[in-house]
mmCIF file of C-alpha atoms in Angstrom:
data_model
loop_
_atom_site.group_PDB
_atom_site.id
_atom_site.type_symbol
_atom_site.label_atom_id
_atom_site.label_comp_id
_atom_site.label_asym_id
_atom_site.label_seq_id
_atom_site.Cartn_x
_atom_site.Cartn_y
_atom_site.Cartn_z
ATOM 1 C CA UNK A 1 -40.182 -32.646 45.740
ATOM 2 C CA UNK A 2 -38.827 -35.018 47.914
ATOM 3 C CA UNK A 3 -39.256 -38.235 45.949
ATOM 4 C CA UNK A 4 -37.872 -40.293 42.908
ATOM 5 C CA UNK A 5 -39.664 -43.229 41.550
ATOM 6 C CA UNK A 6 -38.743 -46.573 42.054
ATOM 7 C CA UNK A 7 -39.500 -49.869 39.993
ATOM 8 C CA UNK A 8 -41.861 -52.176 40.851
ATOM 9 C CA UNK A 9 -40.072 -54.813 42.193
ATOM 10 C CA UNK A 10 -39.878 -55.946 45.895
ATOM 11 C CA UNK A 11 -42.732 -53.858 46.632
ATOM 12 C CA UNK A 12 -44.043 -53.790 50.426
ATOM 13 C CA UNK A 13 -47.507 -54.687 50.859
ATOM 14 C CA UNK A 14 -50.129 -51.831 49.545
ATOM 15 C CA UNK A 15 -50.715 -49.431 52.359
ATOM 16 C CA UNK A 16 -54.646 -49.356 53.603
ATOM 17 C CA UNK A 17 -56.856 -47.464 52.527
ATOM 18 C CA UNK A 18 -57.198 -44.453 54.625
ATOM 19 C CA UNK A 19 -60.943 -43.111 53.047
ATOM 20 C CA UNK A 20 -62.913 -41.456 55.466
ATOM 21 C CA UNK A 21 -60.032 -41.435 58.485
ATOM 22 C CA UNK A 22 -57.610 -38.655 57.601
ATOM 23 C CA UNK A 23 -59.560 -35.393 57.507
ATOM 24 C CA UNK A 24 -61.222 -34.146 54.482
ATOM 25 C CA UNK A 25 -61.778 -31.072 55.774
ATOM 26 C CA UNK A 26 -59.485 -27.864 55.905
ATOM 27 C CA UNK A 27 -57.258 -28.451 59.095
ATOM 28 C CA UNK A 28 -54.421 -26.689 60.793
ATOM 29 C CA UNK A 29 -50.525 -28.391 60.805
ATOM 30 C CA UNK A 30 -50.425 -29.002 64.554
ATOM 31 C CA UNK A 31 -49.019 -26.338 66.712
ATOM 32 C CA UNK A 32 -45.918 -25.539 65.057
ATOM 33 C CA UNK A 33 -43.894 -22.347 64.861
ATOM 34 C CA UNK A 34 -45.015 -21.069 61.591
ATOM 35 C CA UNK A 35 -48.434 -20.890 61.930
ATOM 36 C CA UNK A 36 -48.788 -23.164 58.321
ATOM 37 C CA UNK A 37 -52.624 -24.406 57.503
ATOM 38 C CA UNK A 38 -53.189 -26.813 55.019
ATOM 39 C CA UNK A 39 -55.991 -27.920 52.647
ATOM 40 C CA UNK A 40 -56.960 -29.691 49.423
ATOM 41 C CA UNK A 41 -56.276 -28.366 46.641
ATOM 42 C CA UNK A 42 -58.107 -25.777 44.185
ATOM 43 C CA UNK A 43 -58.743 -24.318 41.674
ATOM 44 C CA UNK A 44 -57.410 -20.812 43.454
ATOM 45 C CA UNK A 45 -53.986 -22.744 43.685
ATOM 46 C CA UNK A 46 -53.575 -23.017 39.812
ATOM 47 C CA UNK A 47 -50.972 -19.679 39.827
ATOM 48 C CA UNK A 48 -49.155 -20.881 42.827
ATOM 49 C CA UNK A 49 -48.521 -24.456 41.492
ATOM 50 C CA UNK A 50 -47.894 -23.059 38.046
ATOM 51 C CA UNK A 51 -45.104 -20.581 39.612
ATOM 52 C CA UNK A 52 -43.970 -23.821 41.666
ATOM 53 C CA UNK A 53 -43.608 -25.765 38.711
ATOM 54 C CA UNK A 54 -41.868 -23.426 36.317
ATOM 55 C CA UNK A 55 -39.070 -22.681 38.621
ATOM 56 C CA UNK A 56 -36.010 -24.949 37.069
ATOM 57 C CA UNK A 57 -34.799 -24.644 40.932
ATOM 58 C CA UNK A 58 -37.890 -26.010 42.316
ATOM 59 C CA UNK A 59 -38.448 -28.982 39.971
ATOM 60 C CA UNK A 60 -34.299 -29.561 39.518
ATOM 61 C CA UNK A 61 -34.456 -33.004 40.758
ATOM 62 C CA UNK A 62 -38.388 -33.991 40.343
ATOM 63 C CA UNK A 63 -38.222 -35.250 36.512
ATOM 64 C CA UNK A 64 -41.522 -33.496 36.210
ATOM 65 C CA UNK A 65 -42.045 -31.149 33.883
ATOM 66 C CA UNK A 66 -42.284 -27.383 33.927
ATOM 67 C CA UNK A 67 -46.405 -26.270 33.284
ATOM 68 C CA UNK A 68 -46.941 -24.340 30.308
ATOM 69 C CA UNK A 69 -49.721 -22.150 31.300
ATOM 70 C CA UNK A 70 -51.709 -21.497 34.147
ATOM 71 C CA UNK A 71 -54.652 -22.827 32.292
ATOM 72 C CA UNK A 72 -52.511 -26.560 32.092
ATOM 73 C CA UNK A 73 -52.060 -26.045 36.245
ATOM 74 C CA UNK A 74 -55.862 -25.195 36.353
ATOM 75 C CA UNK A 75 -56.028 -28.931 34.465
ATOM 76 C CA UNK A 76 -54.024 -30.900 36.506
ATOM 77 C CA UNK A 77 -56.414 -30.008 39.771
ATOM 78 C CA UNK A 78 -59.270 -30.717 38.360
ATOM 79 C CA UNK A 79 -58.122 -33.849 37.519
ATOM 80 C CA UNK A 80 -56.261 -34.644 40.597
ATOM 81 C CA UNK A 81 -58.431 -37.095 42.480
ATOM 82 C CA UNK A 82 -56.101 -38.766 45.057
ATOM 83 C CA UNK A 83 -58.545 -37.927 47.543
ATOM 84 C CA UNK A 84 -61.237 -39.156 46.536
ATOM 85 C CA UNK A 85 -59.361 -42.556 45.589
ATOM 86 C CA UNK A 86 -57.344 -43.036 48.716
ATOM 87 C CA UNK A 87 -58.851 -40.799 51.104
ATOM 88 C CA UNK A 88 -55.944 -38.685 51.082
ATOM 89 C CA UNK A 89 -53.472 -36.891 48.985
ATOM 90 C CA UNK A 90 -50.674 -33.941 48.465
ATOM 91 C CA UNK A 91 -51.871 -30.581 50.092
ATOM 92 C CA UNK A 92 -51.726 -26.484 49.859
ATOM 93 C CA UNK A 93 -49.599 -25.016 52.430
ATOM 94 C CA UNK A 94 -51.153 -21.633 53.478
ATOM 95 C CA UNK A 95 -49.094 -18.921 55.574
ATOM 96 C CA UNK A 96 -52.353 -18.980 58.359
ATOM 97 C CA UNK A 97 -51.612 -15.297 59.584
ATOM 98 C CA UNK A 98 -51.845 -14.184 55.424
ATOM 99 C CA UNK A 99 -53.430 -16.809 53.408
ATOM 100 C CA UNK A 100 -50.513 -16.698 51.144
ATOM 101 C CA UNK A 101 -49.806 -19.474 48.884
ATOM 102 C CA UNK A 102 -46.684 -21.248 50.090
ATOM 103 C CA UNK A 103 -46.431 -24.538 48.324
ATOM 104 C CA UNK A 104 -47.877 -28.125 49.046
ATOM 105 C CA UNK A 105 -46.858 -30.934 51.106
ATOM 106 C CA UNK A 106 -48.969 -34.852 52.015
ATOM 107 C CA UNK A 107 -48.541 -38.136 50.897
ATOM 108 C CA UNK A 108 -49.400 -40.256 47.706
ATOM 109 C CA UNK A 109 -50.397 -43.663 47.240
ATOM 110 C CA UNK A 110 -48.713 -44.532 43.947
ATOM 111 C CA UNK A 111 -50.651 -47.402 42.701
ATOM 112 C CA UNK A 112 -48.251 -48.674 40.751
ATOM 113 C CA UNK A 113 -45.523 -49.338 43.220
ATOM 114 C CA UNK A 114 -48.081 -49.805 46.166
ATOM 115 C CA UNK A 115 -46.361 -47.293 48.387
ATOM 116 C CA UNK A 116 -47.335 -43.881 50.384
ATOM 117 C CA UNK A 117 -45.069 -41.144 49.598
ATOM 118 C CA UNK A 118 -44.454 -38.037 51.660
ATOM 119 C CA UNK A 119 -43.792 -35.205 49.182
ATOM 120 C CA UNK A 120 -43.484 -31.540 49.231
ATOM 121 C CA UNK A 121 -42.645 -28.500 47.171
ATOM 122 C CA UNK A 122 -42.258 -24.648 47.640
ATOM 123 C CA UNK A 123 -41.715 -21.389 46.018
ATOM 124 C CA UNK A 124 -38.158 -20.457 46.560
ATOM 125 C CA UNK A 125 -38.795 -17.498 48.294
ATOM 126 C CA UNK A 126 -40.225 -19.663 51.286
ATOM 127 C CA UNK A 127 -37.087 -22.276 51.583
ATOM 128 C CA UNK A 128 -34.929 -22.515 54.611
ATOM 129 C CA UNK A 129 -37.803 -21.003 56.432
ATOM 130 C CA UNK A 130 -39.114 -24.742 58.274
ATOM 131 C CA UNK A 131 -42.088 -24.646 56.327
ATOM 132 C CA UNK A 132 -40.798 -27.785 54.418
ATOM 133 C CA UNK A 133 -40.317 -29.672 57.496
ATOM 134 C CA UNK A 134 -43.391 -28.716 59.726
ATOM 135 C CA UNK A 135 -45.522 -29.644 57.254
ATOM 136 C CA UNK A 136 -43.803 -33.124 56.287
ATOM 137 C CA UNK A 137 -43.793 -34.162 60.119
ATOM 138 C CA UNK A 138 -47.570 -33.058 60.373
ATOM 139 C CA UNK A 139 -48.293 -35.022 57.236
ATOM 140 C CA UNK A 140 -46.470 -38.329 58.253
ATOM 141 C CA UNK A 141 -47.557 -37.934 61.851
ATOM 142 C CA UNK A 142 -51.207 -37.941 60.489
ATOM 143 C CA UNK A 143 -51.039 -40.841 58.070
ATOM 144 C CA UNK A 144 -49.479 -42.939 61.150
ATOM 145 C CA UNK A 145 -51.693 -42.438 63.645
ATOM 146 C CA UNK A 146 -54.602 -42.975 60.901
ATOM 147 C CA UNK A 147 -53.481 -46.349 60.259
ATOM 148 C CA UNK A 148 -50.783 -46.010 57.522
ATOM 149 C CA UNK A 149 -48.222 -49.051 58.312
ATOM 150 C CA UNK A 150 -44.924 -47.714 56.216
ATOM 151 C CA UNK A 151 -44.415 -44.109 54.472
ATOM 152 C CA UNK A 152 -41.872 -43.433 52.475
ATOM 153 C CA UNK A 153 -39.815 -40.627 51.310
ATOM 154 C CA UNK A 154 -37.655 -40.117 48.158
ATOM 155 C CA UNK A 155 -35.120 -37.647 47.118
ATOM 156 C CA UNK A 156 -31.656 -37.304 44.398
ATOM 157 C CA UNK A 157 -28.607 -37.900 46.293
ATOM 158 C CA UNK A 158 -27.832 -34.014 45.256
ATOM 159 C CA UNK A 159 -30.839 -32.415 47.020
ATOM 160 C CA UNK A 160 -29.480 -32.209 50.268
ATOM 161 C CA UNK A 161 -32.418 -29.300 51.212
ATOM 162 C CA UNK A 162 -35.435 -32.285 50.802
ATOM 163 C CA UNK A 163 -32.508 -34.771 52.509
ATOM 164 C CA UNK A 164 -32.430 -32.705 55.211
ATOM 165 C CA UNK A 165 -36.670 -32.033 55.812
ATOM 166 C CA UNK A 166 -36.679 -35.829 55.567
ATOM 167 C CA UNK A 167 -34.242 -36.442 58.039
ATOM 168 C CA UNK A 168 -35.716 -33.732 60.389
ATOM 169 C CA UNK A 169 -39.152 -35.007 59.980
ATOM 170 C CA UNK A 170 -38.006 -37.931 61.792
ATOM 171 C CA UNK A 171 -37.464 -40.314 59.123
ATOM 172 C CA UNK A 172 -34.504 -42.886 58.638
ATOM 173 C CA UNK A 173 -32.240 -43.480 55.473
ATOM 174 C CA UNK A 174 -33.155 -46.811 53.988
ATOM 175 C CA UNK A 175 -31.144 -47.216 50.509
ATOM 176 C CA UNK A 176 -29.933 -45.611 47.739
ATOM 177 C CA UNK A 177 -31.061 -46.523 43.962
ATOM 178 C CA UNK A 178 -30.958 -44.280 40.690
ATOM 179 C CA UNK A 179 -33.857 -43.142 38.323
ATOM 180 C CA UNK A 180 -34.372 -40.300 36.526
ATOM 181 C CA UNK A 181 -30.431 -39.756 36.113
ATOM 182 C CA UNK A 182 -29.833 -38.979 39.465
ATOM 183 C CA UNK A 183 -28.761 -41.306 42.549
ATOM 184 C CA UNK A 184 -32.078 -41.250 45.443
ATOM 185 C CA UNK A 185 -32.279 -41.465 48.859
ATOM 186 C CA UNK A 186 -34.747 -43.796 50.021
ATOM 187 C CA UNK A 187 -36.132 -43.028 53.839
ATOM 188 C CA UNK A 188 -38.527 -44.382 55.997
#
């Protein structure tokens, strides 16, 4: 994941809401060499986020913890109702040619710090592929031309991989800070 959190002080204004203008249907990541689809998430996804989030690689430098059970990754999508809040939220990544369960990639309103996070994580055997990085510059490309004003995008000073998507996604270092133990790069 491509993000660490940041206190609430000298927060930009809250992003706008975006309900009803980024698609709420399934849709395909622009016309980019991997042939990636994307799509909310559900209840089908509840192995592949489990796998995602027991990896120690994968979730290294998120602070999040591991699931326990696919049954706990089952919870966490039902209960995940970003969309429905803010009209848009993180995504499944889908190889289109296979239907196979890469990972998941889209932005977050965190209501707390009033920002719109790009974010994305993937099984390990799918980095250094470009998946990462089509699907970020799809995302943020999306959430600009629907009206977002500023999107951010987080990651420890050590994970040079999510550095790297951000960077190629277009986006520009902003500032370092530390949470969770680790030194972040903020971009923009």
């Amino acid at each position: 994941l491509s993000r660490c959190p940041r206190k609430a002080e000298s927060l930009p204004q809250p992003d706008r809401d975006l309900s009803g203008r980024l698609p709420r249907d399934d849709r395909r990541f622009g016309q980019g060499r991997a042939g990636l689809a994307d799509r909310r998430r559900a209840e089908t996804d509840a192995e592949g986020i489990f796998l995602l989030n027991s990896d120690p690689e994968v979730i290294k430098f998120t602070g999040d913890p591991p699931f326990d059970s696919i049954e706990h990754a089952r919870d966490f999508i039902l209960n995940y109702h970003k969309y429905e809040k803010h009209g848009y939220g993180r995504l499944t990544v889908l190889l289109k040619s296979t239907n196979e369960y890469l990972g998941w990639c889209g932005l977050n309103y965190n209501e707390t710090t009033n920002e719109t996070d790009i974010g994305f994580r993937f099984l390990q055997k799918h980095w250094n592929n470009g998946y990462a990085t089509e699907a970020a510059a799809a995302c943020l490309s999306v959430g600009l031309q629907s009206g977002l004003t500023r999107i951010i995008g987080r990651a420890a000073k050590e994970n040079q991989a999510s550095i790297r998507v951000l960077k190629k996604s277009g986006m520009q270092f902003e500032k370092e800070f530390f949470a969770h133990g680790f030194t972040c790069k903020q971009y923009y």
